[in-house]
Amino acid sequence: MTLTTYTVHFHPGDIVVQVPGGVTLSEAAQLAGLDLNQPCGGQGRCGRCAVIVDDPAARDASGPRSAVRRRSTIRLSPEAVAAGYALACQTVVEGDAWVTVPAQQAIERRLTTQKAAARVEAPFDYDPRRHQPIQRYYLRLDPPDLADQTDDWSRVTRALATHGVANPEVSLPLLRDMPRVLRALFSDGKDEAEPAEDQAPDISAAGAFRWHDTTEPWQVTAVVSLDAWDRPQGPPQLLALLPGDHTARNLGAAVDIGTTTITVWLVDLESGEVVAQASDYNGQIARGEDVISRIIYARKPARLIELQELVVGTINRLLQAACQKVGADPQEVFKVTVAGNPTMIHLFLAIPPESIRLEPFIPVVNYAPTVRAGELGLAVNPQAVVDCLPGVASYVGADISAGVLSARMDEAPELTLFIDVGTNGETVLGNADWLITCACSAGPAFEGAGVEHGMRATTGAIEEVWINHETLEPTYRVIGPPGEKPRGICGSGLLSLLAEMLVAGVVDKAGNLRKASASGKDGAPPRNREGQHGPEYVIAWGAETADGRDISITEVDIDNLMRAKAAIYAGFTVMAQSVGVDLADVSHMLIGGSFGQHINVEKAVQIGLLPDLPAPAHEAASEGGDASPWDRFKFLGNTAIRGAYMALLHRDVRAHLNDIARKMTYLELSANNTFYDAFMSAMFLPHTDLGQFPTVKAALKR
Amino acid sequence: MTLTTYTVHFHPGDIVVQVPGGVTLSEAAQLAGLDLNQPCGGQGRCGRCAVIVDDPAARDASGPRSAVRRRSTIRLSPEAVAAGYALACQTVVEGDAWVTVPAQQAIERRLTTQKAAARVEAPFDYDPRRHQPIQRYYLRLDPPDLADQTDDWSRVTRALATHGVANPEVSLPLLRDMPRVLRALFSDGKDEAEPAEDQAPDISAAGAFRWHDTTEPWQVTAVVSLDAWDRPQGPPQLLALLPGDHTARNLGAAVDIGTTTITVWLVDLESGEVVAQASDYNGQIARGEDVISRIIYARKPARLIELQELVVGTINRLLQAACQKVGADPQEVFKVTVAGNPTMIHLFLAIPPESIRLEPFIPVVNYAPTVRAGELGLAVNPQAVVDCLPGVASYVGADISAGVLSARMDEAPELTLFIDVGTNGETVLGNADWLITCACSAGPAFEGAGVEHGMRATTGAIEEVWINHETLEPTYRVIGPPGEKPRGICGSGLLSLLAEMLVAGVVDKAGNLRKASASGKDGAPPRNREGQHGPEYVIAWGAETADGRDISITEVDIDNLMRAKAAIYAGFTVMAQSVGVDLADVSHMLIGGSFGQHINVEKAVQIGLLPDLPAPAHEAASEGGDASPWDRFKFLGNTAIRGAYMALLHRDVRAHLNDIARKMTYLELSANNTFYDAFMSAMFLPHTDLGQFPTVKAALKR
């Protein structure tokens, strides 16, 4: 039996995959390494896996048409279907097909770890020989004899020279292991009848490598770091000498240390692919939710060390989990690239961050030197090179440089505003000519922390809420397979909830719950009640939830969310003002941050987190009026982890990040009175000045 | 399983230790904190670790007997065993035991230090600005403010750039200290009311610097290593940032790790002067007197670490003592240059030296990378650069390259033979066109170790002996002020003594004492007698000595001295033969080694240590006949410490040493039968072939 296969083209990225007839587009996407949203588990109920077949914007209309069959379009409007939209989980491949995956459908992290990550597309043709500084070489050395008494290390360097590696540096721990590794001495003892277990020096650097009795002496794999950002012309460094041939796999890790969430991508440096992902809350969160409280906590040296160990502990768990997914040993990882805001980087390196907090707000180091993993207790190979991406100023770090990089903001002629909706609310405004940046302490509310029933966007999180304007009864969607019971509310759920509460009138503009707004209906208890922590609104009753407890939002939670959104809004408005830019002139609004990618723009505008900037009327008109009014907004996802990943792969990208960091002008808001005023004005829903929010004004009127 | 432990009592001192059954008495002694001599490395070969079990002089004979098992008593006479003697390294604990450690087995520690060393003259015009890689710069930084939020490290590098120091590297420990050092924060507490003692991070790198309340913030001294041999073009490295102005003094240390003796020179890198010297026996000597026994001892990883700690311990004591002499803190030392034979360098770096001992005799590394003092536990500044000079082959090390350098052998057109009269008897032959080298295990006899009354050339040492040919009565000269009583005999004294004994007929050509040769005269007891360790000749009676004990030389001592001289003589004769050189054609005979400089050439020739090569007749004639007949011989002194000193001062000298090491061809004697034959022929006084020693032949006739 021969199987008929068809070609499915995915846009963007020109990913092509061969599939047998009869599979769904979501299955085809999975085969292509793309991971589409399927909150409802592929039942065609949620509408979140919508893709565009034969997208006129993406391909030539005169080409062949896609041969697909839509089993159900129940979640799509007739207009959408007419425009080519289809539910990937309900659309069957019956011939070649051309499919566009809309940006907002890109995968959201639901699991703490996963093996097959969303296929991450490097924005360059990755050539591991030309771009990657970490290389492995298999060396077959001539064994020494009386006619060739060359010392061990010179013998290795002689062989490395044939690979073009000149004058490599070697560390003491590697030299201490070298005679045993070269001679494949695992259980010597034959010579002086010493106990075999005594042969392994405890000063060993080789770590947890399993040595095999079958390994031939004088045949080793050298792991070499050819260069690093802080030694671009520097001599290569030997990172390991492993017995036998270990060139098949070359692993690296990209790490984003968020104040709230840490993400690790395990990367195959040979293919450039992300082979596993893992993320979790930053273990430091219990010692302070924002950077300021952590800096204060770290003032005592013992506590600085505690915070360093907490963050390294989280990273180590994630590295271990990611490695486990692909059957790798963390000892195989020889490069780690780290993004994070300056305080996170200081704490990660155990550098006292105190001066970041005190005027005039000075980091100890923006361009941290590369260090070895062993110096930090990182559970990869102790000789692995750890590279922290550059910071810009006390409150703007490598995550932001990485965002500018991935959006190519520093190359575009038109104005772009980039907002990282994270704990620190960093924002960048500018174009190819100039870049200005600022940060504000938004707090972790939108990452689910600091909110009574907040949680990360994993299984069991309420990710979207609708409130009936008549009954004030909520309905919600939970992350996970059908029937999954809610355990809490994630950032996008909170944002959605707050916007719905405002528009439905459950909460007033000042963030106060309206006592009488949601009395029990049909005998049900009232959803507005006095809870343990003050007034609250119940979204899910205990009977519906995973642990039997009611899920609610309190006025305190609402206040936290309002502070977060007010800080971010005040930040970018004050910055735009400082350079005389009218936000209406901004061509692109980029949303970053791991939470950012799940934002419903309309709802974010409704609560006053994002500026009320619908597409200019003439543009909307020119596109026939059916384009989204929020076309100016684009989601970049977690730009920090993406930047770390790109810098991990490509030495030029790494150098480019330093250039970007140097190019940015930092606007210090901490000592800015204008900022405080703007913040206070934004402490309303959406804002004290409704004139800044025309579409919200209209919605509230309805 | 429970482990049975036994009690071992050591006398004197009533030291009691609990040990598991099966350990040796030497291991028990180590656990008890006692340091027993183990010159052979615990192989039961030397007999120097003899102790007395159930010593009747020490304990009640009616008490319980010790339960020990003697694995070997090969080095003990039956009488000694009957008297309770046992070799500690060969005696196993099988129950409680009572052990007496004889006084003579305690290790002697005779640290010598002197403040004003012999003024050491650098063989070049030393210019610290041009030649010295370690520099100090006083930086007056602009304090940061809101208009200049440059990070701390960039602020420092900006200032260093004005001194021509571009793109320096910085380590993590320095970054961790940096914010406090720059801000002169010694007892902060004003901000958050934290206890002041908590302000000093225990991850600090600054070490023991005393900080003064008067220090101004933002005024610091940067200590920088501009380059090193293994990074000639490499970026400069920041070694320290010190609060205030510390440019007045810039210290370095040159270290010679001899197998027997360690020497430290403390050097003012600004003036180039040696400001203090110190030397002592290598603390490893109790774990093996020659390199081979130390390599065997180091086979167990824990013992490798023990040997590393022993040598570092000795160096640290010497550094401390040398610094004390000039009122300096070892923390002020930022560069250490180390010479030593390859085994000593391997042990110093804790690199397993095993492959040096086993055919084909391969060192792990000849050109060791520079490391930081903190990696080795060296008690200078932990960031100090430690530079081990290059080795040539398994048994020829940096000390020899240094000798070639200081004698300019690699530049001279005429033939030179350079002999290092040390434990390893390294020899180099050649000229500007070629250099050949070899080494032989001579043992430490000429350094006063392994000889009953041997000692180092310090106060109280007999340094020269004359024996009356008629009465056979000796007279001697003692190092020290007039009237200084002798405590032992140093290397030159032993050499002088042996030559006199031969010429006077006290000893025969085979090294046996002539029983009847020195009967007591005028009623004095006979100087030739049967001593505790066999036949001996008494040089000084107890009444003349410092401690009241007779000073004598035994036949065993003579045998050790003959082995040493025979090995050295065989080494250079076999090497000359291998390249077809007649020793008579050698223009310069250079004697190195710390002992070498005190040799009386005529006497060294008489015992057959040096070749019988008086100045050619025509030369003696041309100089009027009154020139010394030994004009061809020159003393270089301790070339190793001198080479380390020169390399410490001058980067070009350091580079030159690598060139010399690469230029030398190594002749492996360990696997050479000719060498063994030559050695056996040289095991006579002066030699079996008297034809090779015409002047000695004539002297013996007289």
Coordinates of C-alpha atoms in Angstrom, one line a residue, chain B residues 121-488:
Chain B
E121 CA 71.5 42.3 40.4
A122 CA 69.1 42.0 37.5
P123 CA 71.1 41.4 34.3
F124 CA 69.3 44.2 32.5
D125 CA 68.3 47.8 33.1
Y126 CA 65.1 47.3 34.8
D127 CA 62.3 49.7 33.9
P128 CA 59.1 48.9 35.7
R129 CA 57.0 50.8 33.2
R130 CA 58.3 49.0 30.2
H131 CA 59.2 45.5 31.5
Q132 CA 56.8 44.7 34.3
P133 CA 53.4 43.3 33.5
I134 CA 51.9 44.0 37.0
Q135 CA 51.0 47.7 37.3
R136 CA 49.2 49.8 39.8
Y137 CA 47.2 52.9 38.9
Y138 CA 45.6 55.4 41.2
L139 CA 42.2 56.4 39.9
R140 CA 40.3 59.5 40.9
L141 CA 36.8 58.8 39.5
D142 CA 34.0 61.2 38.9
P143 CA 31.2 60.2 41.3
P144 CA 28.1 59.2 39.5
D145 CA 25.0 61.4 39.5
L146 CA 21.6 61.4 37.6
A147 CA 23.4 63.0 34.6
D148 CA 26.0 60.2 34.5
Q149 CA 24.5 56.8 35.5
T150 CA 27.4 54.9 34.0
D151 CA 27.8 51.5 35.8
D152 CA 30.6 51.0 38.3
W153 CA 32.7 48.8 36.2
S154 CA 32.4 51.0 33.1
R155 CA 33.4 54.0 35.3
V156 CA 36.6 52.1 36.3
T157 CA 37.4 51.0 32.8
R158 CA 36.9 54.6 31.5
A159 CA 39.5 55.8 34.0
L160 CA 41.9 52.9 33.2
A161 CA 41.7 53.8 29.5
T162 CA 43.3 57.1 30.3
H163 CA 46.3 55.1 31.5
G164 CA 46.3 53.1 28.3
V165 CA 44.7 50.1 29.8
A166 CA 42.1 49.0 27.2
N167 CA 39.3 46.5 27.7
P168 CA 40.4 45.0 31.0
E169 CA 38.9 41.8 32.2
V170 CA 37.4 41.5 35.7
S171 CA 36.5 38.6 37.8
L172 CA 33.3 37.9 39.7
P173 CA 34.8 38.3 43.2
L174 CA 36.1 41.8 42.2
L175 CA 32.8 42.8 40.9
R176 CA 31.1 41.7 44.1
D177 CA 33.4 43.9 46.1
M178 CA 33.4 46.8 43.6
P179 CA 30.3 48.8 44.8
R180 CA 31.6 48.9 48.4
V181 CA 35.2 49.7 47.5
L182 CA 34.2 52.5 45.1
R183 CA 31.9 54.0 47.7
A184 CA 34.2 53.4 50.6
L185 CA 31.4 51.7 52.4
F186 CA 33.0 50.2 55.5
S187 CA 30.3 50.5 58.1
D188 CA 27.3 51.6 56.2
G189 CA 24.2 50.9 58.3
K190 CA 23.0 54.4 57.9
D191 CA 20.4 53.5 55.4
E192 CA 18.5 50.5 56.6
A193 CA 19.9 50.2 60.0
E194 CA 21.5 46.8 59.3
P195 CA 24.1 45.7 61.7
A196 CA 27.5 47.0 60.5
E197 CA 29.3 43.6 60.7
D198 CA 26.9 42.3 58.2
Q199 CA 28.1 44.6 55.5
A200 CA 31.2 42.7 54.6
P201 CA 30.2 40.0 52.1
D202 CA 31.9 36.7 52.9
I203 CA 32.2 36.3 49.1
S204 CA 34.7 39.1 49.3
A205 CA 37.9 39.0 47.3
A206 CA 39.7 42.0 48.8
G207 CA 40.9 39.8 51.6
A208 CA 42.7 41.2 54.5
F209 CA 43.1 44.8 53.5
R210 CA 42.5 47.2 56.3
W211 CA 40.1 49.9 55.3
H212 CA 40.4 53.2 56.9
D213 CA 37.6 55.5 57.8
T214 CA 39.5 58.3 56.2
T215 CA 39.4 56.8 52.7
E216 CA 37.6 59.0 50.2
P217 CA 35.0 57.3 48.0
W218 CA 35.7 57.1 44.3
Q219 CA 39.5 57.2 44.8
V220 CA 40.9 53.7 44.3
T221 CA 44.0 51.9 43.2
A222 CA 43.7 49.4 40.4
V223 CA 46.2 46.6 40.3
V224 CA 46.4 45.3 36.8
S225 CA 48.1 42.4 35.0
L226 CA 48.8 43.8 31.6
D227 CA 49.8 40.5 30.0
A228 CA 51.2 37.0 30.9
W229 CA 53.1 34.5 28.9
D230 CA 49.9 32.6 28.0
R231 CA 48.1 35.8 26.9
P232 CA 50.8 38.0 25.4
Q233 CA 48.2 40.0 23.4
G234 CA 45.4 39.1 25.7
P235 CA 43.4 41.8 27.4
P236 CA 44.7 43.2 30.7
Q237 CA 43.2 41.7 33.8
L238 CA 42.1 43.7 36.9
L239 CA 43.6 41.9 39.9
A240 CA 42.3 44.3 42.6
L241 CA 40.6 47.5 43.3
L242 CA 41.9 48.9 46.6
P243 CA 40.4 51.9 48.4
G244 CA 42.7 54.9 48.4
D245 CA 46.2 55.2 47.0
H246 CA 48.3 52.0 47.2
T247 CA 50.8 52.8 44.4
A248 CA 53.7 53.2 46.7
R249 CA 54.6 49.5 46.8
N250 CA 54.1 46.8 44.2
L251 CA 55.3 43.4 45.4
G252 CA 55.9 40.1 43.7
A253 CA 57.4 36.8 44.8
A254 CA 59.8 34.4 43.0
V255 CA 59.6 30.8 44.3
D256 CA 61.9 27.9 43.7
I257 CA 60.3 24.6 44.6
G258 CA 63.2 22.2 45.0
T259 CA 62.5 18.6 45.7
T260 CA 64.4 19.2 49.0
T261 CA 64.5 22.9 49.6
I262 CA 62.1 25.7 48.8
T263 CA 63.3 29.3 48.4
V264 CA 61.2 32.4 48.2
W265 CA 62.4 35.9 47.2
L266 CA 60.1 38.8 47.9
V267 CA 60.6 41.4 45.2
D268 CA 59.8 45.1 44.9
L269 CA 58.5 45.2 41.4
E270 CA 59.0 49.0 41.3
S271 CA 62.7 49.0 42.1
G272 CA 63.3 45.4 40.9
E273 CA 65.1 44.7 44.2
V274 CA 64.8 41.5 46.3
V275 CA 63.7 42.9 49.6
A276 CA 63.6 39.6 51.6
Q277 CA 64.5 36.0 51.2
A278 CA 63.4 32.9 53.0
S279 CA 64.0 29.2 52.5
D280 CA 63.2 25.9 54.2
Y281 CA 62.9 22.2 53.5
N282 CA 60.0 21.3 51.2
G283 CA 57.3 20.1 53.6
Q284 CA 56.7 17.1 51.2
I285 CA 60.1 15.6 52.2
A286 CA 58.5 13.6 54.9
R287 CA 56.4 11.9 52.2
G288 CA 59.3 10.9 50.0
E289 CA 62.8 12.2 49.5
D290 CA 63.0 12.0 45.7
V291 CA 60.5 12.7 43.0
I292 CA 59.8 9.1 42.3
S293 CA 58.7 8.3 45.8
R294 CA 56.5 11.4 45.9
I295 CA 54.9 10.4 42.6
I296 CA 54.1 7.0 44.1
Y297 CA 52.8 8.6 47.2
A298 CA 50.6 10.9 45.2
R299 CA 48.8 8.0 43.4
K300 CA 45.9 8.2 45.8
P301 CA 43.9 11.4 45.1
A302 CA 43.7 12.3 48.8
R303 CA 47.5 12.0 49.0
L304 CA 48.0 14.2 45.9
I305 CA 46.0 16.8 47.7
E306 CA 48.0 16.3 50.8
L307 CA 51.3 16.8 48.9
Q308 CA 49.8 19.9 47.3
E309 CA 48.9 21.3 50.7
L310 CA 52.3 20.5 52.1
V311 CA 54.2 22.4 49.4
V312 CA 51.8 25.3 49.5
G313 CA 52.1 25.2 53.3
T314 CA 55.8 25.6 53.1
I315 CA 55.6 28.4 50.6
N316 CA 53.0 30.2 52.6
R317 CA 55.2 30.1 55.7
L318 CA 58.1 31.4 53.7
L319 CA 56.0 34.2 52.1
Q320 CA 54.7 35.1 55.5
A321 CA 58.2 35.2 57.0
A322 CA 59.6 37.2 54.1
C323 CA 56.7 39.7 54.2
Q324 CA 57.2 40.1 58.0
K325 CA 60.8 41.1 57.5
V326 CA 59.8 44.2 55.5
G327 CA 56.5 44.9 57.3
A328 CA 54.4 43.8 54.3
D329 CA 51.1 41.9 54.1
P330 CA 51.2 38.8 51.8
Q331 CA 47.9 40.2 50.5
E332 CA 49.9 42.9 48.8
V333 CA 51.6 40.3 46.6
F334 CA 50.0 40.1 43.1
K335 CA 52.4 38.0 41.1
V336 CA 54.2 34.8 41.9
T337 CA 56.6 33.2 39.5
V338 CA 57.5 29.6 40.3
A339 CA 60.4 27.4 39.2
G340 CA 60.7 23.7 39.9
N341 CA 61.2 20.4 38.3
P342 CA 58.1 19.0 36.5
T343 CA 57.1 16.8 39.4
M344 CA 57.3 19.7 41.8
I345 CA 55.2 21.8 39.4
H346 CA 52.6 19.1 38.9
L347 CA 52.3 18.6 42.7
F348 CA 52.1 22.3 43.3
L349 CA 49.2 22.5 40.8
A350 CA 47.7 19.2 42.1
I351 CA 48.0 17.7 38.7
P352 CA 48.5 13.9 38.9
P353 CA 52.2 13.3 38.1
E354 CA 51.9 9.5 37.6
S355 CA 52.6 9.6 33.9
I356 CA 56.0 11.2 34.6
R357 CA 57.1 8.0 36.4
L358 CA 55.8 5.4 33.9
E359 CA 57.4 4.8 30.6
P360 CA 57.3 6.7 28.2
F361 CA 57.6 9.3 31.0
I362 CA 55.1 12.0 29.9
P363 CA 54.3 15.2 31.9
V364 CA 50.7 16.3 31.8
V365 CA 51.9 19.9 31.0
N366 CA 55.2 21.5 30.4
Y367 CA 53.9 25.0 29.7
A368 CA 51.4 25.4 32.6
P369 CA 48.8 28.1 32.2
T370 CA 48.9 31.0 34.6
V371 CA 46.4 30.5 37.4
R372 CA 45.1 32.6 40.3
A373 CA 46.6 32.2 43.7
G374 CA 43.2 31.5 45.2
E375 CA 42.9 28.3 43.1
L376 CA 46.0 26.9 44.9
G377 CA 45.4 28.2 48.4
L378 CA 48.5 30.3 48.1
A379 CA 48.5 32.9 50.9
V380 CA 49.1 36.0 48.7
N381 CA 46.3 38.0 47.3
P382 CA 43.8 35.4 46.0
Q383 CA 43.6 37.2 42.6
A384 CA 47.4 37.2 42.2
V385 CA 48.7 35.7 39.0
V386 CA 50.7 32.5 39.5
D387 CA 53.1 31.7 36.7
C388 CA 55.0 28.4 36.6
L389 CA 58.0 28.5 34.4
P390 CA 58.2 26.0 31.5
G391 CA 59.4 22.5 31.8
V392 CA 61.4 20.7 29.1
A393 CA 60.5 17.0 29.8
S394 CA 59.5 14.7 32.6
Y395 CA 62.7 15.2 34.6
V396 CA 64.0 18.6 33.4
G397 CA 62.1 21.6 34.6
A398 CA 62.1 25.3 34.6
D399 CA 65.0 25.5 37.0
I400 CA 67.2 24.2 34.2
S401 CA 65.8 26.5 31.5
A402 CA 66.5 29.3 34.0
G403 CA 70.1 28.1 34.4
V404 CA 70.6 28.1 30.6
L405 CA 69.1 31.6 30.6
S406 CA 71.2 33.1 33.3
A407 CA 74.4 31.6 31.8
R408 CA 73.3 32.7 28.3
M409 CA 74.2 29.2 27.1
D410 CA 71.8 29.5 24.2
E411 CA 73.7 32.5 22.9
A412 CA 77.4 31.4 23.3
P413 CA 79.3 29.9 20.3
E414 CA 81.5 27.7 22.5
L415 CA 80.5 24.5 24.3
T416 CA 79.1 24.8 27.8
L417 CA 78.2 22.0 30.3
F418 CA 75.8 23.1 33.0
I419 CA 75.2 20.8 36.0
D420 CA 72.6 21.4 38.6
V421 CA 73.9 19.6 41.7
G422 CA 70.5 19.0 43.2
T423 CA 68.2 16.1 44.0
N424 CA 67.6 15.5 40.4
G425 CA 71.0 16.2 38.9
E426 CA 69.9 17.9 35.7
T427 CA 72.6 18.6 33.1
V428 CA 72.6 20.6 29.9
L429 CA 75.3 20.5 27.2
G430 CA 75.4 22.7 24.1
N431 CA 75.8 26.2 22.7
A432 CA 73.9 28.7 20.5
D433 CA 73.3 26.0 17.9
W434 CA 72.0 23.1 20.0
L435 CA 71.2 22.1 23.5
I436 CA 70.8 18.7 24.9
T437 CA 69.7 17.9 28.5
C438 CA 69.1 15.0 30.8
A439 CA 68.4 14.3 34.5
C440 CA 69.1 11.6 37.0
S441 CA 67.8 10.9 40.4
A442 CA 70.7 11.9 42.6
G443 CA 68.8 12.1 45.9
P444 CA 69.0 14.8 48.5
A445 CA 72.2 13.8 50.2
F446 CA 74.1 16.9 49.1
E447 CA 71.3 19.1 50.5
G448 CA 71.8 17.6 53.9
A449 CA 68.8 15.3 53.8
G450 CA 69.0 11.6 54.0
V451 CA 72.3 11.9 55.9
E452 CA 72.4 11.2 59.7
H453 CA 73.8 14.5 60.7
G454 CA 73.1 16.4 57.5
M455 CA 71.5 19.8 57.6
R456 CA 71.0 22.8 55.4
A457 CA 73.7 25.5 55.0
T458 CA 72.6 27.7 57.9
T459 CA 74.1 28.7 61.2
G460 CA 75.7 25.8 63.0
A461 CA 76.4 23.8 59.9
I462 CA 79.9 22.4 59.4
E463 CA 80.7 23.7 55.9
E464 CA 84.3 22.6 55.4
V465 CA 86.5 19.9 56.9
W466 CA 90.2 19.1 56.8
I467 CA 91.7 15.8 58.0
N468 CA 95.3 15.6 59.1
H469 CA 96.9 12.9 57.0
E470 CA 99.1 11.8 59.9
T471 CA 96.8 11.9 62.9
L472 CA 93.6 11.5 60.9
E473 CA 92.2 14.2 63.3
P474 CA 89.6 16.5 61.6
T475 CA 89.3 20.3 61.9
Y476 CA 86.3 22.1 60.6
R477 CA 84.7 25.4 60.0
V478 CA 81.2 26.2 61.2
I479 CA 78.7 28.7 59.6
G480 CA 77.9 31.5 61.9
P481 CA 79.7 34.0 64.2
P482 CA 83.0 33.0 65.8
G483 CA 82.6 30.4 68.5
E484 CA 79.3 29.0 66.9
K485 CA 79.1 25.4 67.9
P486 CA 78.3 22.8 65.2
R487 CA 74.8 21.3 64.9
G488 CA 75.4 19.2 61.8

